[in-house]
Short mmCIF file of C-alpha atoms and ligand atoms in Angstrom, two decimals:
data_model
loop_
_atom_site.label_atom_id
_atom_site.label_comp_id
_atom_site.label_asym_id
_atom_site.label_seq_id
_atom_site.Cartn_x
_atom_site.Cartn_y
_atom_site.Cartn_z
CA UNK A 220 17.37 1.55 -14.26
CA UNK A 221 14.64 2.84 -16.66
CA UNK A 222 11.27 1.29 -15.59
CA UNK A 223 8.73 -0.26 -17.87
CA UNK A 224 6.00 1.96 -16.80
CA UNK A 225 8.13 5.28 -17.17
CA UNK A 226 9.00 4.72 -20.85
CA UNK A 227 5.38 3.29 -21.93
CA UNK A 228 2.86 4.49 -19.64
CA UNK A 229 -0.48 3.46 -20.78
CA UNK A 230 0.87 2.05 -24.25
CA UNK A 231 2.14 -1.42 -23.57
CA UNK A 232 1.15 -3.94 -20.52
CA UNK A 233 3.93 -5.44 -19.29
CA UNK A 234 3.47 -9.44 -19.09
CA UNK A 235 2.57 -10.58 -15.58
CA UNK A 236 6.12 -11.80 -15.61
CA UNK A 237 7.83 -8.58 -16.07
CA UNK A 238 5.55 -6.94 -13.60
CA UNK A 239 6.21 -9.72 -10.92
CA UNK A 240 9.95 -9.44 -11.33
CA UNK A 241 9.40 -5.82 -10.78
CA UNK A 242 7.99 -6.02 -7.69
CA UNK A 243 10.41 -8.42 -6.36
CA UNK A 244 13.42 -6.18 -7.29
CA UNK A 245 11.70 -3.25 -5.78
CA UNK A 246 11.37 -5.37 -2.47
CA UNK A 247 8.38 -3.97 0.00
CA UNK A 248 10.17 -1.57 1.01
CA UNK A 249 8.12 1.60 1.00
CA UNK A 250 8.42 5.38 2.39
CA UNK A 251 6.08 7.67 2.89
CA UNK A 252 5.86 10.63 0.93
CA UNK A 253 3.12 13.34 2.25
CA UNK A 254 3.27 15.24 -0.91
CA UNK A 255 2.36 12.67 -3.42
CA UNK A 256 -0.31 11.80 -0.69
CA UNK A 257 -1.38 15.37 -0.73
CA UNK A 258 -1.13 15.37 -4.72
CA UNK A 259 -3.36 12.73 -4.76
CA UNK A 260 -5.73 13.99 -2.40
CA UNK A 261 -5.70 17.22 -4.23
CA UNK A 262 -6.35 15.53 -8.10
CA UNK A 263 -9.06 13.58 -6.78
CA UNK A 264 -10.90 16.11 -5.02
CA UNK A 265 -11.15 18.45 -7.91
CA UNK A 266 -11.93 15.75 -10.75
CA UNK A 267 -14.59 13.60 -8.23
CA UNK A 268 -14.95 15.77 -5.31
CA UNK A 269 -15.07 12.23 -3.28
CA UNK A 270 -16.18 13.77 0.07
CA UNK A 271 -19.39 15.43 -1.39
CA UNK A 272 -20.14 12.84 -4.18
CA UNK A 273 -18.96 8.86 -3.16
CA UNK A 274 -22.48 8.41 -2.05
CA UNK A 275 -25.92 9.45 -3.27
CA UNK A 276 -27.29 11.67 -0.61
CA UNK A 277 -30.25 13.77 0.27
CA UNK A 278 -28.16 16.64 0.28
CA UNK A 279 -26.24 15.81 -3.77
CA UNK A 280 -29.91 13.95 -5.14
CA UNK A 281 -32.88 16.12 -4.45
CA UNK A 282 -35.96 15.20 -5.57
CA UNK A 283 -36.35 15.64 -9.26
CA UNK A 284 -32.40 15.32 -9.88
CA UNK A 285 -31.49 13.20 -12.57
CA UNK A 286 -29.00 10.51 -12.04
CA UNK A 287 -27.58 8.96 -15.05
CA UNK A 288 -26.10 5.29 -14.93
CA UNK A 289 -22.55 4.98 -15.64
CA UNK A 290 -22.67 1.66 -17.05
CA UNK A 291 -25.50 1.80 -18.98
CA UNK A 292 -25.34 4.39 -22.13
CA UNK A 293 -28.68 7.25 -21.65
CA UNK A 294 -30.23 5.30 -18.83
CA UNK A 295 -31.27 7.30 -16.12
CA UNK A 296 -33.42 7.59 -12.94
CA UNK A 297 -35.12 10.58 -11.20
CA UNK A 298 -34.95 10.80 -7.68
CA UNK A 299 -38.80 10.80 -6.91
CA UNK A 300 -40.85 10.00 -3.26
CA UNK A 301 -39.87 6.79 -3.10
CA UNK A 302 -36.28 6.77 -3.49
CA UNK A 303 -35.44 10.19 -2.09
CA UNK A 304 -35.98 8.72 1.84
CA UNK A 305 -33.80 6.01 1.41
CA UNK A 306 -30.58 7.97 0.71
CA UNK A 307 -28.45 9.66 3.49
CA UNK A 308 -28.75 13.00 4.63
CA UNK A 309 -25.04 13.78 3.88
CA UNK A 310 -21.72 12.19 4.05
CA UNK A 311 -22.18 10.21 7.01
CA UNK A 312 -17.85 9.86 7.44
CA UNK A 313 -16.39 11.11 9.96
CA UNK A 314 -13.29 12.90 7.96
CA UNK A 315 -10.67 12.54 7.51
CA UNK A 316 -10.10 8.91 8.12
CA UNK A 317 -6.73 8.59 9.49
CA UNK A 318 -5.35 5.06 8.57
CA UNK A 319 -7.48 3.31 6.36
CA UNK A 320 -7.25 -0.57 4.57
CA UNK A 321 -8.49 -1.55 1.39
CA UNK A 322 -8.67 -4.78 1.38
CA UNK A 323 -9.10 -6.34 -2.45
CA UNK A 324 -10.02 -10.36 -2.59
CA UNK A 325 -6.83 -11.09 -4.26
CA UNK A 326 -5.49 -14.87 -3.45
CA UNK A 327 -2.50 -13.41 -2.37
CA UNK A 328 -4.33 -12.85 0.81
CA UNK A 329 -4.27 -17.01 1.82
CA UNK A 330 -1.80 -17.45 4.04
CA UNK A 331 -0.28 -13.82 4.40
CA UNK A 332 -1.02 -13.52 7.94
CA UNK A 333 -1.91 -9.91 7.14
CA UNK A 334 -5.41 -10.11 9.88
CA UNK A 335 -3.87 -8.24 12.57
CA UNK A 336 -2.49 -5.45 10.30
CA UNK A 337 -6.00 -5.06 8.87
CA UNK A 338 -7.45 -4.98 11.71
CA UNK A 339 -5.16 -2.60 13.23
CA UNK A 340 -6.70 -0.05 10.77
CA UNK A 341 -9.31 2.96 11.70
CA UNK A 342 -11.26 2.42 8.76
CA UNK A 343 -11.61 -0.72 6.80
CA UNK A 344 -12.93 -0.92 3.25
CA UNK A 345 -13.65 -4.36 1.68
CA UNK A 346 -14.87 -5.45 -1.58
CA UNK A 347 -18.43 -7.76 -2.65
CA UNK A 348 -19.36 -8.92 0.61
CA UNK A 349 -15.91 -11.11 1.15
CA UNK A 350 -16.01 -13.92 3.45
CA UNK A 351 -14.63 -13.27 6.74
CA UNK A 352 -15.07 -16.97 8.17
CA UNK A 353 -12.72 -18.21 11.24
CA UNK A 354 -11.00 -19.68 8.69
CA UNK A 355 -9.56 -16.87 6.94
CA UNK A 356 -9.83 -14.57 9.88
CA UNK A 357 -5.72 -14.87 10.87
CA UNK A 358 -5.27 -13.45 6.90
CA UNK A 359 -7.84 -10.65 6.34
CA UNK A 360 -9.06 -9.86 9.97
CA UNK A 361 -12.31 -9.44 11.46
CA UNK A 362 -13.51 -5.90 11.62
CA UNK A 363 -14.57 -3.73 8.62
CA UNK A 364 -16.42 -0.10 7.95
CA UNK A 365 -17.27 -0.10 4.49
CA UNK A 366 -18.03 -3.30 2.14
CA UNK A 367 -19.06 -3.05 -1.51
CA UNK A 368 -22.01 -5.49 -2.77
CA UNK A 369 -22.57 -5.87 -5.74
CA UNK A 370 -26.64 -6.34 -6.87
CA UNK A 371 -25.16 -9.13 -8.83
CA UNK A 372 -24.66 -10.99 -5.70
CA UNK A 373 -27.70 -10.53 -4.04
CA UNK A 374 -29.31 -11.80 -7.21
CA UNK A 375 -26.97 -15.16 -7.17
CA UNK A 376 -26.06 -15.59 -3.93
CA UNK A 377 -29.43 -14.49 -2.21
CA UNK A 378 -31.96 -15.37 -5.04
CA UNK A 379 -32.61 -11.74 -5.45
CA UNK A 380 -34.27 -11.90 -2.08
CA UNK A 381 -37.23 -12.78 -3.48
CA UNK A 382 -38.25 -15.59 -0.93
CA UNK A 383 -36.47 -15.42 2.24
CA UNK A 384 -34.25 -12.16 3.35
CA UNK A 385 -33.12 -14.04 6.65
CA UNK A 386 -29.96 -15.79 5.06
CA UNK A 387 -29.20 -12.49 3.44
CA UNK A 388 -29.69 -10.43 6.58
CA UNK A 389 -27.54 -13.19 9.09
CA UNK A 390 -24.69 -13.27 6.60
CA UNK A 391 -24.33 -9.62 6.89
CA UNK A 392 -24.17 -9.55 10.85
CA UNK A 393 -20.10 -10.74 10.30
CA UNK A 394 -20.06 -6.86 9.00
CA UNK A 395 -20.92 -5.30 12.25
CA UNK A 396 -22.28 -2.03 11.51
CA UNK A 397 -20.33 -1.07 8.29
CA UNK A 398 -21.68 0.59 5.51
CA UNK A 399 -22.87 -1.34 3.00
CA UNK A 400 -22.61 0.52 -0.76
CA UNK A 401 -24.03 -0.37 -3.21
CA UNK A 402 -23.93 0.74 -6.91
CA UNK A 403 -27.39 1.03 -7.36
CA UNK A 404 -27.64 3.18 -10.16
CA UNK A 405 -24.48 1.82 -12.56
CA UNK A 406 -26.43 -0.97 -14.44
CA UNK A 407 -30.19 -0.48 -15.11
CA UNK A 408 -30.42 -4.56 -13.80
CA UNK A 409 -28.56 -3.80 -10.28
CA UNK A 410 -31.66 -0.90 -9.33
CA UNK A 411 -33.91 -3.67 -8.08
CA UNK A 412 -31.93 -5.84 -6.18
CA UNK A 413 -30.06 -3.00 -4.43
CA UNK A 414 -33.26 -1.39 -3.04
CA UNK A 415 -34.83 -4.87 -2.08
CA UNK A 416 -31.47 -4.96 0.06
CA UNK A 417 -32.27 -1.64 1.71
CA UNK A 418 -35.46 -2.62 2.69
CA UNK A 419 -34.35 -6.11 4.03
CA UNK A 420 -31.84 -4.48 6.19
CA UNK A 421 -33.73 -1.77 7.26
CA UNK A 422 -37.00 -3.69 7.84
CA UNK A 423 -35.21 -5.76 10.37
CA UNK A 424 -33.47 -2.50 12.38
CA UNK A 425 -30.10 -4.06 10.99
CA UNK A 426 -27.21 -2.15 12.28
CA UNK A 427 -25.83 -1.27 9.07
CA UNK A 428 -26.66 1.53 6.81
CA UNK A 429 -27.03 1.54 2.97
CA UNK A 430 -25.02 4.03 0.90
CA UNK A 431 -25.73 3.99 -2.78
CA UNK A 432 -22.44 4.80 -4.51
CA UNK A 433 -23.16 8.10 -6.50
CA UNK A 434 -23.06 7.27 -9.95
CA UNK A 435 -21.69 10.24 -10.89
CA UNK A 436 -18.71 9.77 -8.65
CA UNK A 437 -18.09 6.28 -10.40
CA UNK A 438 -17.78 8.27 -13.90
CA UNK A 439 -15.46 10.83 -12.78
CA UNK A 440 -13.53 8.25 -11.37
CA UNK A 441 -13.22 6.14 -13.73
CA UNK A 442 -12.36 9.10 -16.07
CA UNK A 443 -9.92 10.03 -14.08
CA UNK A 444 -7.59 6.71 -14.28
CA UNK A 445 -8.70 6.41 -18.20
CA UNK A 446 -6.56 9.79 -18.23
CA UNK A 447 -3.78 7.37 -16.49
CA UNK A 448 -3.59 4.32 -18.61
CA UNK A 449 -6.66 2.28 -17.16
CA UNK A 450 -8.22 1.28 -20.35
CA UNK A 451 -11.21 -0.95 -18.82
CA UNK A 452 -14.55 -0.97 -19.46
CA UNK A 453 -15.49 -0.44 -15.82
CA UNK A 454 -12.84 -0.25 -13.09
CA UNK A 455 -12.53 -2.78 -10.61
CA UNK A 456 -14.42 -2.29 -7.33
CA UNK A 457 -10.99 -2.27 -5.47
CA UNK A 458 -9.59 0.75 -7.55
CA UNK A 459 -12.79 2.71 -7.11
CA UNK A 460 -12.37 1.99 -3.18
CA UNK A 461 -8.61 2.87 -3.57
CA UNK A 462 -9.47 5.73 -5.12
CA UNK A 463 -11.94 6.93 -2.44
CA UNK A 464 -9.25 6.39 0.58
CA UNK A 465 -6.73 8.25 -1.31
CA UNK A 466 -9.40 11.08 -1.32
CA UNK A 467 -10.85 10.54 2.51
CA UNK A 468 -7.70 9.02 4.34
CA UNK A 469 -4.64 10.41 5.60
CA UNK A 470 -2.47 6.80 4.65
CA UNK A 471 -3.89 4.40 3.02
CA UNK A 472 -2.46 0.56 2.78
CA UNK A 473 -4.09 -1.91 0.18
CA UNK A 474 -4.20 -5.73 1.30
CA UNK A 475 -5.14 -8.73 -1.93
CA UNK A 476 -4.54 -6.60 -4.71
CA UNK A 477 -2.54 -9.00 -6.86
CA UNK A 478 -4.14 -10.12 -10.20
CA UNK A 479 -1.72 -12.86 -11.53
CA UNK A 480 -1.50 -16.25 -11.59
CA UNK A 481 1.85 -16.48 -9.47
CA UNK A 482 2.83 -15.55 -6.35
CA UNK A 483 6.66 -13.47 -5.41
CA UNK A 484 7.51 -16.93 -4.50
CA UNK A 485 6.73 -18.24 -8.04
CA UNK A 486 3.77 -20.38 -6.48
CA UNK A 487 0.24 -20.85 -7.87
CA UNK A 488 -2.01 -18.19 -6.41
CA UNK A 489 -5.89 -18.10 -6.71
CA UNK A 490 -7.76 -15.32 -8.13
CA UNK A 491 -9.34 -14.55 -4.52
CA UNK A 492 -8.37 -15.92 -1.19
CA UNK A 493 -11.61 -18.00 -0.68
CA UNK A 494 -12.01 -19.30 -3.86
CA UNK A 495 -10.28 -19.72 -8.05
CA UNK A 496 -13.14 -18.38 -9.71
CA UNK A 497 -11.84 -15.79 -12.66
CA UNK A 498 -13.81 -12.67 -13.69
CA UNK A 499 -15.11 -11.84 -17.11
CA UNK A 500 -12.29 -11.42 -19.64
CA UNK A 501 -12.24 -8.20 -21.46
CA UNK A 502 -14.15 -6.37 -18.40
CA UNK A 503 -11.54 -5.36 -16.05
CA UNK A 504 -8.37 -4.64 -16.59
CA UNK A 505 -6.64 -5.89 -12.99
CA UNK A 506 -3.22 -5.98 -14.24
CA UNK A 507 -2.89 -2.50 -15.30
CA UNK A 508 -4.71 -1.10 -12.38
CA UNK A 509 -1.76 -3.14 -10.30
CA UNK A 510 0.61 -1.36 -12.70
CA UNK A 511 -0.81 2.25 -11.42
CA UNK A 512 -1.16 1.17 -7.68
CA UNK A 513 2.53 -0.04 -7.73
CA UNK A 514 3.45 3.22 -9.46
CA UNK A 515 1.71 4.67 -5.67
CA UNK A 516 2.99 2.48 -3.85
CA UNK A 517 6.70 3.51 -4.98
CA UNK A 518 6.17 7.13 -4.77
CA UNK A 519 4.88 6.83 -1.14
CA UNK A 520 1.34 7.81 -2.05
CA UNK A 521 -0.17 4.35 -0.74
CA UNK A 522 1.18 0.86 0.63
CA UNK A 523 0.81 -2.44 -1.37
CA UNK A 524 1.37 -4.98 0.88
CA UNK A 525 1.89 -8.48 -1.73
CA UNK A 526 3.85 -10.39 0.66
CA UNK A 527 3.34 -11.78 3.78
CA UNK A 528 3.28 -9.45 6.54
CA UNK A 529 5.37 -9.58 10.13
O1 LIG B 277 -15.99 -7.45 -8.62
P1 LIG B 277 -14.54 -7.50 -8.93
O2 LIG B 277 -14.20 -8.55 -9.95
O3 LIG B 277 -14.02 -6.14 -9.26
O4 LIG B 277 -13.80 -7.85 -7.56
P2 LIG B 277 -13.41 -9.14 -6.68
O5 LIG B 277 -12.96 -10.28 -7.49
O6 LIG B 277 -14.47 -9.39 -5.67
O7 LIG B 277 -12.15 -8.53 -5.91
C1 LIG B 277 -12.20 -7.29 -5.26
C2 LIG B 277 -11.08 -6.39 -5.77
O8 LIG B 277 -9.82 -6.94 -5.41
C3 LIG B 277 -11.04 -6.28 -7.28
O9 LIG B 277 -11.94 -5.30 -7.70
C4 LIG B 277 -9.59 -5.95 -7.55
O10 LIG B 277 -9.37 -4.57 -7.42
C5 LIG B 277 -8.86 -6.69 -6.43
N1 LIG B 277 -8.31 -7.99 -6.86
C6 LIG B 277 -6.98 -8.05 -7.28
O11 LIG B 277 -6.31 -7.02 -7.37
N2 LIG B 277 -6.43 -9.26 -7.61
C7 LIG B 277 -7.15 -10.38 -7.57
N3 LIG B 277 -6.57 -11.54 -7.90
C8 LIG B 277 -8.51 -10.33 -7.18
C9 LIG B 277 -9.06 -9.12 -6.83
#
């Protein structure tokens, strides 16, 4: 049988109905293929280089380099004295990563029983500082390497740690001693907040460390799946993580990437596992990311797990 996304890739989105009934005839059944991994590996290192570029380093940023925003149109910022001594020296990764999880916030999550499988992982990436409460712990796990935050969240969640940087600094200990990365150069707003969150950590010997996602690495990516069909705005932060273990990990399995309203069991689900609060309309486009990443997962290049797992 002809597949939706063979005869119109990139031109029509199938409805979320058409896309669930998809996955449930293709089952979760899933084989590993080493060349589409290798493809992958290979298309991703020569359009974003992901090894050299995900983060903004000492050794990609010199002083006086000029690093223009990706989500801001001629915005810019040059790396002067006081930024240059907050960035690494180099990629700090041990590579390659051998088994990595991406773990999205999908709602899918609640209930999956998927914790132990995460955790089971060498390298775990998660997205905008998730919870990882006792409560959801049997679901999503414990342990994690790298987790996304977006400034937006230290500016709502942590009142742009203006007053106190103790809540912000305790809620991070759940972390361990991930890397934190942060887009600080995407939107000209996010610049502030994201160093503020390097200094709070760093001010009180924290044991993570700050990468500031490279914004040029952000572009190229996102170029890269506009090429495929992804006709967002800005990518989701799980794609752009997907996209960085396909380039850095020998397998990669993706956990609570599921953007529809119903489960494979034809059950409500909520947008994330912790809570039902829906993003901006027109800014992501979730749906046909999952279209791309399912289009992965059935060549063997990555694992979706949507189900519950043993
Ligand atoms: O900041 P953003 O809206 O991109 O992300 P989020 O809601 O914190 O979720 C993290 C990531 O999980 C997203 O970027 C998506 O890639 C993925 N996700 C999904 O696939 N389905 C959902 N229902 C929710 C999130």
């Amino acid at each position: 049988v002809l597949c939706w996304f063979y005869i119109f890739p990139g031109y029509r989105l199938p409805r979320d109905k058409e896309i669930v009934e998809e996955v449930l005839r293709h089952g979760e059944a899933w084989q590993k293929n080493q060349s589409g991994i290798d493809l992958y590996r290979k298309l991703l290192t020569e359009c974003c280089d992901p090894r050299r570029m995900f983060a903004v380093t000492k050794e990609n940023s010199p002083i006086g380099k000029v690093l223009w925003y990706d989500g801001e149109f001629y915005h810019s910022h040059t790396v002067n004295n006081e930024t240059y001594p907050l960035f690494v020296q180099d990629n700090p990764l041990q590579l390659p990563l051998k088994k990595c999880a991406v773990v999205g916030n999908g709602g899918i999550l609640r209930h999956s029983k998927c914790g132990r499988d995460i955790d089971q992982a060498d390298f775990i990436m998660r997205c905008n500082l998730p919870p990882l409460s006792k409560e959801y712990v049997e679901d999503v796990g414990t342990r994690s390497h790298l987790v996304t935050a977006n400034p937006s969240i230290i500016e709502k969640r942590f009142q742009n740690l203006l007053w106190s940087r103790k809540a912000f600094v305790d809620s991070m200990k759940v972390y361990g001693s991930s890397y934190i990365y942060m887009p600080a150069f995407s939107m000209k707003p996010g610049t502030d907040p994201s160093l503020r969150a390097y200094y709070a950590l760093a001010d009180t010997s924290s044991n993570l460390t700050m990468l500031f996602a490279n914004p040029e690495f952000l572009r190229t990516v996102g170029k890269f799946w506009k090429a495929r069909g992804v006709h967002a705005r800005r990518l989701s932060t799980g794609l752009f993580l997907v996209s960085l273990a396909l380039g850095l990990c020998e397998e990669v399995t993706a956990y609570g990437f599921w953007p529809f309203s119903v489960g494979l069991d034809e059950q409500p689900v909520s947008h994330h596992y912790y809570d039902n609060i829906l993003p901006y309309k027109w800014f992501h486009a979730m749906p046909e990311e999952f279209v791309q990443l399912w289009h992965l997962h059935k060549s063997g290049t990555l694992r979706m797990r949507v189900g519950h797992c043993p």
